[in-house]
Backbone as CSV, one residue per row, in Angstrom:
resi,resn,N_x,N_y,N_z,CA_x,CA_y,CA_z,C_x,C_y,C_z
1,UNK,-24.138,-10.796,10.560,-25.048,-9.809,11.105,-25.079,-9.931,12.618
2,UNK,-25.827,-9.037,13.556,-25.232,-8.659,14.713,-26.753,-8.212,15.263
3,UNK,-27.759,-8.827,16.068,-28.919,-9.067,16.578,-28.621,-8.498,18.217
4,UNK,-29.730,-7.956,18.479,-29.680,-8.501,20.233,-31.178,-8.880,20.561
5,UNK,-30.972,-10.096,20.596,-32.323,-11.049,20.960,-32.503,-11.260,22.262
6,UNK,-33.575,-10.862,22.741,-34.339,-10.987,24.301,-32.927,-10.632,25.204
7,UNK,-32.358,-8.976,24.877,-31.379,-8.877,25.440,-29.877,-8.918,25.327
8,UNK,-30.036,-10.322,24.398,-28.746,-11.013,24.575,-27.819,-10.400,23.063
9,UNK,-26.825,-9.754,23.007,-26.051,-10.002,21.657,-26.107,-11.299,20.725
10,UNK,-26.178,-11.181,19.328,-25.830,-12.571,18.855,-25.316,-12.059,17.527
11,UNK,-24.386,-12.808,17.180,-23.735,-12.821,15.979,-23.817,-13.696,15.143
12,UNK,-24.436,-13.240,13.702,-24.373,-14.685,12.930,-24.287,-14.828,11.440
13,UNK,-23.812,-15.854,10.963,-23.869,-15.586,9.304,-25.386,-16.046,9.304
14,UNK,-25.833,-14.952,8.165,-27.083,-15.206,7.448,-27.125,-15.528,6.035
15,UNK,-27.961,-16.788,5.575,-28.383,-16.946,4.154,-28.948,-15.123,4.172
16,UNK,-29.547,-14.513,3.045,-30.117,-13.674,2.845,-31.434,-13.633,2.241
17,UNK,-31.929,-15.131,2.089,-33.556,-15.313,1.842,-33.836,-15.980,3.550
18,UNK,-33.152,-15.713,4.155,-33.553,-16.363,5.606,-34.671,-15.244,6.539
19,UNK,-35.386,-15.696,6.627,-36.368,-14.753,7.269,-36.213,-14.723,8.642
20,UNK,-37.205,-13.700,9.569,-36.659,-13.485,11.517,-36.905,-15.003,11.848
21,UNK,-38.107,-15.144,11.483,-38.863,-16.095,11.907,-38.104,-17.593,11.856
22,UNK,-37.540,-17.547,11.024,-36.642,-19.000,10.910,-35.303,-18.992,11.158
23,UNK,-34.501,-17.846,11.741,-33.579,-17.668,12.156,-34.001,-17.798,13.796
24,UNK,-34.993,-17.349,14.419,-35.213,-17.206,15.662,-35.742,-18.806,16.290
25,UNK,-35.819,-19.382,15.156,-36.672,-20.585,15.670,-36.059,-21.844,15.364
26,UNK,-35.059,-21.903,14.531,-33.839,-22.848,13.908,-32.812,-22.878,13.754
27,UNK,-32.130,-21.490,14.312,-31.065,-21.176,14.380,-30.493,-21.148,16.277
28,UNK,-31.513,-19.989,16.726,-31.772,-19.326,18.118,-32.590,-20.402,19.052
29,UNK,-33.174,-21.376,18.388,-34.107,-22.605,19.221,-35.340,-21.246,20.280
30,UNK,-35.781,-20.225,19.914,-36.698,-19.820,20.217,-37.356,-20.157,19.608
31,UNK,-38.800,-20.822,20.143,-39.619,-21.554,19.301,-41.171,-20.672,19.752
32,UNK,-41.014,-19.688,20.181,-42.228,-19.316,20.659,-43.075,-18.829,19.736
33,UNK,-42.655,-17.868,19.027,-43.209,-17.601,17.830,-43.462,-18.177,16.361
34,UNK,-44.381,-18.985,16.512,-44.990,-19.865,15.282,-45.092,-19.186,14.111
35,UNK,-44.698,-20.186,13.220,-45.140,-20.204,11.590,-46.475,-20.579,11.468
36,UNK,-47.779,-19.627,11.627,-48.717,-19.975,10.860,-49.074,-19.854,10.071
37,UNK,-49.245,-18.825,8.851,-49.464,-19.311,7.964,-48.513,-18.516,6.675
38,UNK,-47.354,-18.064,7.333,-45.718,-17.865,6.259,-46.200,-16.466,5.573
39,UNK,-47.370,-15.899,5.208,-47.597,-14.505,4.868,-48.201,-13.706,5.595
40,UNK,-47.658,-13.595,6.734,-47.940,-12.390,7.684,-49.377,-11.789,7.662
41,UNK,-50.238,-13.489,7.883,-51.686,-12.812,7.569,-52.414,-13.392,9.206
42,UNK,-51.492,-14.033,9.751,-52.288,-14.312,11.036,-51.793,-14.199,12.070
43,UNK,-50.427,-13.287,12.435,-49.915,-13.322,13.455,-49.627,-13.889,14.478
44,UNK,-49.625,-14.899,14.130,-48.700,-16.476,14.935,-47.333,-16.017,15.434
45,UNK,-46.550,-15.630,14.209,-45.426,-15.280,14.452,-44.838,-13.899,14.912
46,UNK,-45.574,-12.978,15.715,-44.912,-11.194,15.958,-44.263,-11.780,17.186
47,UNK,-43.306,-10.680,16.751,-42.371,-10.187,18.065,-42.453,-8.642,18.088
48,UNK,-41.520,-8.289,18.557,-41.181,-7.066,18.589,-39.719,-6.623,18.346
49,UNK,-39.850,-5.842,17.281,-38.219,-5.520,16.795,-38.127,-4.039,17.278
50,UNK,-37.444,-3.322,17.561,-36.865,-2.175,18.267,-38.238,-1.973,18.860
51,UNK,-38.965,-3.186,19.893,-40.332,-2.628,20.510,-41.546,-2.025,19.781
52,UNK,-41.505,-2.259,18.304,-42.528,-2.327,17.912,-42.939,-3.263,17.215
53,UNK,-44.291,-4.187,17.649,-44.720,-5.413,17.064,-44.244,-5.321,15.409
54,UNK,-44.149,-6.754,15.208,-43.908,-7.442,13.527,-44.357,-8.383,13.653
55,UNK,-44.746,-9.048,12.062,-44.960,-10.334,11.471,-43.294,-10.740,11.455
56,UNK,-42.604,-11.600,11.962,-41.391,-12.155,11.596,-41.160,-13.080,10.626
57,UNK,-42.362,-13.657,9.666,-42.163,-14.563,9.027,-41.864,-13.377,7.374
58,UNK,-42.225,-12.286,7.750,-42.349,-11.277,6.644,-41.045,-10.504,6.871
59,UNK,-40.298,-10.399,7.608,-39.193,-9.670,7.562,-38.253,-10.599,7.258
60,UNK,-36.533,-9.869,6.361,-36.079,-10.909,6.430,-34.744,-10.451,6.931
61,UNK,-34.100,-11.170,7.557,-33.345,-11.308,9.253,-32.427,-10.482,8.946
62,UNK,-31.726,-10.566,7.603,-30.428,-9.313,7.371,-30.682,-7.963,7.229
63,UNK,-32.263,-7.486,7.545,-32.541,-6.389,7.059,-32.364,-5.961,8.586
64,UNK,-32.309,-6.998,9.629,-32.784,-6.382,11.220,-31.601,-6.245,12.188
65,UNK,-30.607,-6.371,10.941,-28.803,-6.378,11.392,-28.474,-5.244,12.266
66,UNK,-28.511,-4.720,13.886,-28.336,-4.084,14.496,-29.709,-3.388,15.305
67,UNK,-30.382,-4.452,14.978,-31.423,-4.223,15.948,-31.874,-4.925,17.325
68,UNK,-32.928,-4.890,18.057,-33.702,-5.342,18.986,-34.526,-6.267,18.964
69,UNK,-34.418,-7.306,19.405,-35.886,-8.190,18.606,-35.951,-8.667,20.230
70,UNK,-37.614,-8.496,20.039,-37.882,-9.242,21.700,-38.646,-10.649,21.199
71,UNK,-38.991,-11.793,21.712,-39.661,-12.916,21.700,-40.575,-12.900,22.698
72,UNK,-41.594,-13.808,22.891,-42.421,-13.673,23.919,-41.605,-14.271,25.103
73,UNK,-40.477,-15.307,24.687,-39.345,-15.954,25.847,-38.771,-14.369,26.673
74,UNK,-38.577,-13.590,25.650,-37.679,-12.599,26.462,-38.295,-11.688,26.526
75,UNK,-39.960,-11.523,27.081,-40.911,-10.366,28.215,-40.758,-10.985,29.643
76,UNK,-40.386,-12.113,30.102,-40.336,-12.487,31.607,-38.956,-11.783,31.263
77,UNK,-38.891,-11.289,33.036,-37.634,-10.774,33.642,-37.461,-12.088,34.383
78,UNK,-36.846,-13.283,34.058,-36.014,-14.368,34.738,-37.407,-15.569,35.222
79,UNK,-37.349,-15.589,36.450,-38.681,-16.530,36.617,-40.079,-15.707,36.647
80,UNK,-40.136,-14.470,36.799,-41.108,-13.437,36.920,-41.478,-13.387,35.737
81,UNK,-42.751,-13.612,35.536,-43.731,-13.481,34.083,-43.712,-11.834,33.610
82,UNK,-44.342,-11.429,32.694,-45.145,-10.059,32.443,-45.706,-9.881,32.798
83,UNK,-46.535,-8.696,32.679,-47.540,-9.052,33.384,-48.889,-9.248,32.531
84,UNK,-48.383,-9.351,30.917,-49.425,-9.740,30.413,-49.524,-11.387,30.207
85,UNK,-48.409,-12.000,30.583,-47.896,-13.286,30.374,-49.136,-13.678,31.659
86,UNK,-49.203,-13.144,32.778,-49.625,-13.894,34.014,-51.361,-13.108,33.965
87,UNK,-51.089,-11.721,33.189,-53.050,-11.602,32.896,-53.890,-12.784,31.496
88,UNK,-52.684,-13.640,30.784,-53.003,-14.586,30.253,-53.359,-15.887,30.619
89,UNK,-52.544,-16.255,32.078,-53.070,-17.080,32.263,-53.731,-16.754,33.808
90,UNK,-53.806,-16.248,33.950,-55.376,-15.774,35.233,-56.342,-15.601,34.563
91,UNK,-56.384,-14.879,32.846,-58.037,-15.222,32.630,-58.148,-16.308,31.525
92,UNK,-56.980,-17.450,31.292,-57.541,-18.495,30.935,-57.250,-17.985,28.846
93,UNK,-56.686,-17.145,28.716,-56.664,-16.417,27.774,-56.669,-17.173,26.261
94,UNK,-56.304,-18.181,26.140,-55.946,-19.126,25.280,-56.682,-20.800,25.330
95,UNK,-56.471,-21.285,24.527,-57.443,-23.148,24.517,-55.744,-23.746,24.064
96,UNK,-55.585,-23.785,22.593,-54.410,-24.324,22.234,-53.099,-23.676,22.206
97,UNK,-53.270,-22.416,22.372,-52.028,-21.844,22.873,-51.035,-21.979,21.687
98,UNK,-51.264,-21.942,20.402,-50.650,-22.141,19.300,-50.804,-20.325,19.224
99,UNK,-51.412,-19.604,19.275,-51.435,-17.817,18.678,-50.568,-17.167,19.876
100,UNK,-50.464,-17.813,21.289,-50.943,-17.234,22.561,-49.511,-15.998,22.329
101,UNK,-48.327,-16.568,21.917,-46.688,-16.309,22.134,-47.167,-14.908,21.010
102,UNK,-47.302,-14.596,19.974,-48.136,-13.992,18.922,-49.149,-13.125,19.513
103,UNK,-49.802,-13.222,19.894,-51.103,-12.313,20.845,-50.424,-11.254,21.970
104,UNK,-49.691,-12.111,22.997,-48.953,-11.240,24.005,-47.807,-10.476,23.562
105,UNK,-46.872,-10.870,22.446,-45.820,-10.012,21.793,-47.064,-8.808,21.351
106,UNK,-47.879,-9.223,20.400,-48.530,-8.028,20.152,-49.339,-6.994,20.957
107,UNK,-50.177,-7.564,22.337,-50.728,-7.174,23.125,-49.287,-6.144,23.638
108,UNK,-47.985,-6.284,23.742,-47.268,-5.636,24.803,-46.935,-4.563,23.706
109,UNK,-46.803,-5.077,22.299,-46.751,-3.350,21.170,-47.738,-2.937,21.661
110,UNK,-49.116,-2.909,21.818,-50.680,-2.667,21.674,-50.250,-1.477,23.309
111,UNK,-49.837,-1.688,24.170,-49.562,-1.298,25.355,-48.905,0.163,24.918
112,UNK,-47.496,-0.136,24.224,-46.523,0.977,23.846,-47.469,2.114,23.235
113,UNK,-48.104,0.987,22.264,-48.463,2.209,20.929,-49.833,3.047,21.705
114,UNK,-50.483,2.538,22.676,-51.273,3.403,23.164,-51.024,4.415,24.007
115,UNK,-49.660,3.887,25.074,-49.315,4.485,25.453,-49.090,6.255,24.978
116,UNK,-47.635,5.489,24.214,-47.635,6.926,22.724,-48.748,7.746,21.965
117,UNK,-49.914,7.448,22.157,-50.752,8.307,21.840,-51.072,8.077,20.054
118,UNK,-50.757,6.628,20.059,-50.588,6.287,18.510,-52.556,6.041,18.266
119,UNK,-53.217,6.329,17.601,-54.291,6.241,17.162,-54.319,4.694,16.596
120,UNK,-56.027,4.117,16.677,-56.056,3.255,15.541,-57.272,3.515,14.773
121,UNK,-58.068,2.607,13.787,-58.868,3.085,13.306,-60.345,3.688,13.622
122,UNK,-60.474,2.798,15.032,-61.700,3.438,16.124,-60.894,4.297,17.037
123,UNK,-59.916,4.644,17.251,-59.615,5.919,18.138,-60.353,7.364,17.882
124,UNK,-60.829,7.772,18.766,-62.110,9.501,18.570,-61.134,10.292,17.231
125,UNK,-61.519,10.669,16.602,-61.176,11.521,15.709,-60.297,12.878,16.764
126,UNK,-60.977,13.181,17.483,-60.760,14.324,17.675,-59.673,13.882,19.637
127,UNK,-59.297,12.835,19.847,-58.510,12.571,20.344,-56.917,13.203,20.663
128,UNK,-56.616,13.782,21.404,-55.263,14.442,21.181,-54.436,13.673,21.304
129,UNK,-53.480,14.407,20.179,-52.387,13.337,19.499,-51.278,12.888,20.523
130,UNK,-51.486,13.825,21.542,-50.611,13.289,22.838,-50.175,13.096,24.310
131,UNK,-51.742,12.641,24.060,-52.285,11.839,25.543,-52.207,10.297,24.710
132,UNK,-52.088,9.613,25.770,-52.511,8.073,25.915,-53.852,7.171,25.467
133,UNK,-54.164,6.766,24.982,-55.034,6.561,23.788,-55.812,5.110,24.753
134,UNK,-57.079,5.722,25.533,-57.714,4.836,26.662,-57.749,3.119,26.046
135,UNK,-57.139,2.290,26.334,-57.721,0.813,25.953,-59.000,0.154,26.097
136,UNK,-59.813,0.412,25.433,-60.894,0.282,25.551,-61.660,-1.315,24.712
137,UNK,-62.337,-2.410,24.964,-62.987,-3.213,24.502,-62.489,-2.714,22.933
138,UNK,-62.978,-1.862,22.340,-63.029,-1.914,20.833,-61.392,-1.822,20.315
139,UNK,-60.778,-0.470,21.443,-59.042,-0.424,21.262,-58.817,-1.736,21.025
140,UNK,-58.805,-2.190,21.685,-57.737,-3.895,21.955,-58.210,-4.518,21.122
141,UNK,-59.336,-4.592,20.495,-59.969,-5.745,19.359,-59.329,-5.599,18.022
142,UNK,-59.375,-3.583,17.590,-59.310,-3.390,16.625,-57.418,-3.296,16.519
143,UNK,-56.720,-3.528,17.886,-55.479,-3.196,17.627,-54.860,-4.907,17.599
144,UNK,-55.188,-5.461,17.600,-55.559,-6.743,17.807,-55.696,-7.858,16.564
145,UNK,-56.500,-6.798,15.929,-57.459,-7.822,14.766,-56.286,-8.375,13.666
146,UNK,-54.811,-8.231,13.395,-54.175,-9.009,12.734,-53.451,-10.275,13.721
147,UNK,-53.871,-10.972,15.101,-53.986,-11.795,15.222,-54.786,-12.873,15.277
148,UNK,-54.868,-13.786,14.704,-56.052,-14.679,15.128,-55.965,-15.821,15.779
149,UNK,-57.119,-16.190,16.457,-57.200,-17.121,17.476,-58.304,-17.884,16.621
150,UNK,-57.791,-19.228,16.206,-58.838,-20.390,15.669,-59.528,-20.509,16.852
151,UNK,-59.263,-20.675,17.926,-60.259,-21.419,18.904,-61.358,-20.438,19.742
152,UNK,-61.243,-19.130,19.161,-62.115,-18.155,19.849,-61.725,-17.541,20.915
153,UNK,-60.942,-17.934,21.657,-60.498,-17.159,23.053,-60.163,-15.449,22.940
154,UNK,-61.051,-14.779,21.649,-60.742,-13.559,22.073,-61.611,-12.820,23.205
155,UNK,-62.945,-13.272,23.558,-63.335,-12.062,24.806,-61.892,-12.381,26.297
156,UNK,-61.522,-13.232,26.305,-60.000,-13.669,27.447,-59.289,-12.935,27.069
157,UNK,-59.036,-12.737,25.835,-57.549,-12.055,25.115,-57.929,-10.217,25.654
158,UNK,-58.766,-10.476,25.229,-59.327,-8.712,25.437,-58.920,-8.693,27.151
159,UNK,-60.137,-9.018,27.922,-60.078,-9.005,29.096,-59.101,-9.226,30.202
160,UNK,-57.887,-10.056,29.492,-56.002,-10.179,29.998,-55.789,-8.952,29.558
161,UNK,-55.453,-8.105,28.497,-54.939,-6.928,28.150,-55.306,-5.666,29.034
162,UNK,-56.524,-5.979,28.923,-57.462,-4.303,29.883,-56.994,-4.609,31.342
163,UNK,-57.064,-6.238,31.821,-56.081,-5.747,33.135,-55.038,-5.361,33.306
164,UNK,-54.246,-5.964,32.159,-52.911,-5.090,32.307,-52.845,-3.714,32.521
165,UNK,-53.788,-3.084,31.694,-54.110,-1.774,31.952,-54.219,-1.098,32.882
166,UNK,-55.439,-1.751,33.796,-56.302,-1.056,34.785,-55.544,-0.923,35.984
């Protein structure tokens, strides 16, 4: 199968019970995206595959044969952070930093999909389907809410994202 990870082409034989997540992290030595808890219930592990967030521990790697997969390693452009990478750590965004790689992959879908005018479940009803969908405190929580942070650092998590915004 035939990947381009954070950019880069890669070619590789795959088992076919091999999932993203353990190909990217034992194969690829990208380790950013954690196994927490193996059923795509806490988002430890998203990336972004053709730029739109995933659970990677739930996909499995031969299905993503000619695609895009970004890591949170491959949102810096070289030594230059993101800029949600550097609104993470200006507001302190994280304690153990075990979700953080997971949070910002998803925070930078959370960016796209608002961009696009993608609704979520608190978006206005009557919102047009194609304008930009304001990030608002509740946006980011509720677009948000399949990651979790054991240690609480979500009012940081919120408040890194909306600057990205603003």
């Amino acid at each position: 199968m035939t990947l381009q990870v954070n950019g880069e082409p890669c070619t590789l034989v795959v088992d076919n019970r091999t999932a993203l997540l353990d190909l990217l992290r034992e194969r690829l030595g990208l380790t950013g995206a954690k196994k927490g808890c193996d059923h795509g219930q806490c988002g430890a592990c998203t990336v972004l595959v053709e730029g739109r967030r995933a659970n990677s521990c739930l996909l499995p790697a031969v299905a993503q044969d000619g695609y895009a997969v970004t890591t949170v390693e491959g949102l810096a452009d070289g030594e230059q952070l993101h800029p949600l990478q550097r609104a993470f750590l200006d507001r302190d965004a994280f304690q153990c930093g075990y979700c953080t790689p997971g949070q910002i992959c998803s925070a930078a879908g959370v960016l796209e999909e608002a961009t696009a005018g993608r609704p979520s479940d608190v978006t206005a009803l009557d919102h047009p389907a194609d304008r930009p969908v304001p990030l608002t405190s509740a946006e980011v929580r509720a677009r948000l809410s399949g990651n979790i942070c054991r240690c609480g650092a979500y009012p940081n998590i919120v408040a890194a994202v909306q600057d990205v915004v603003t």
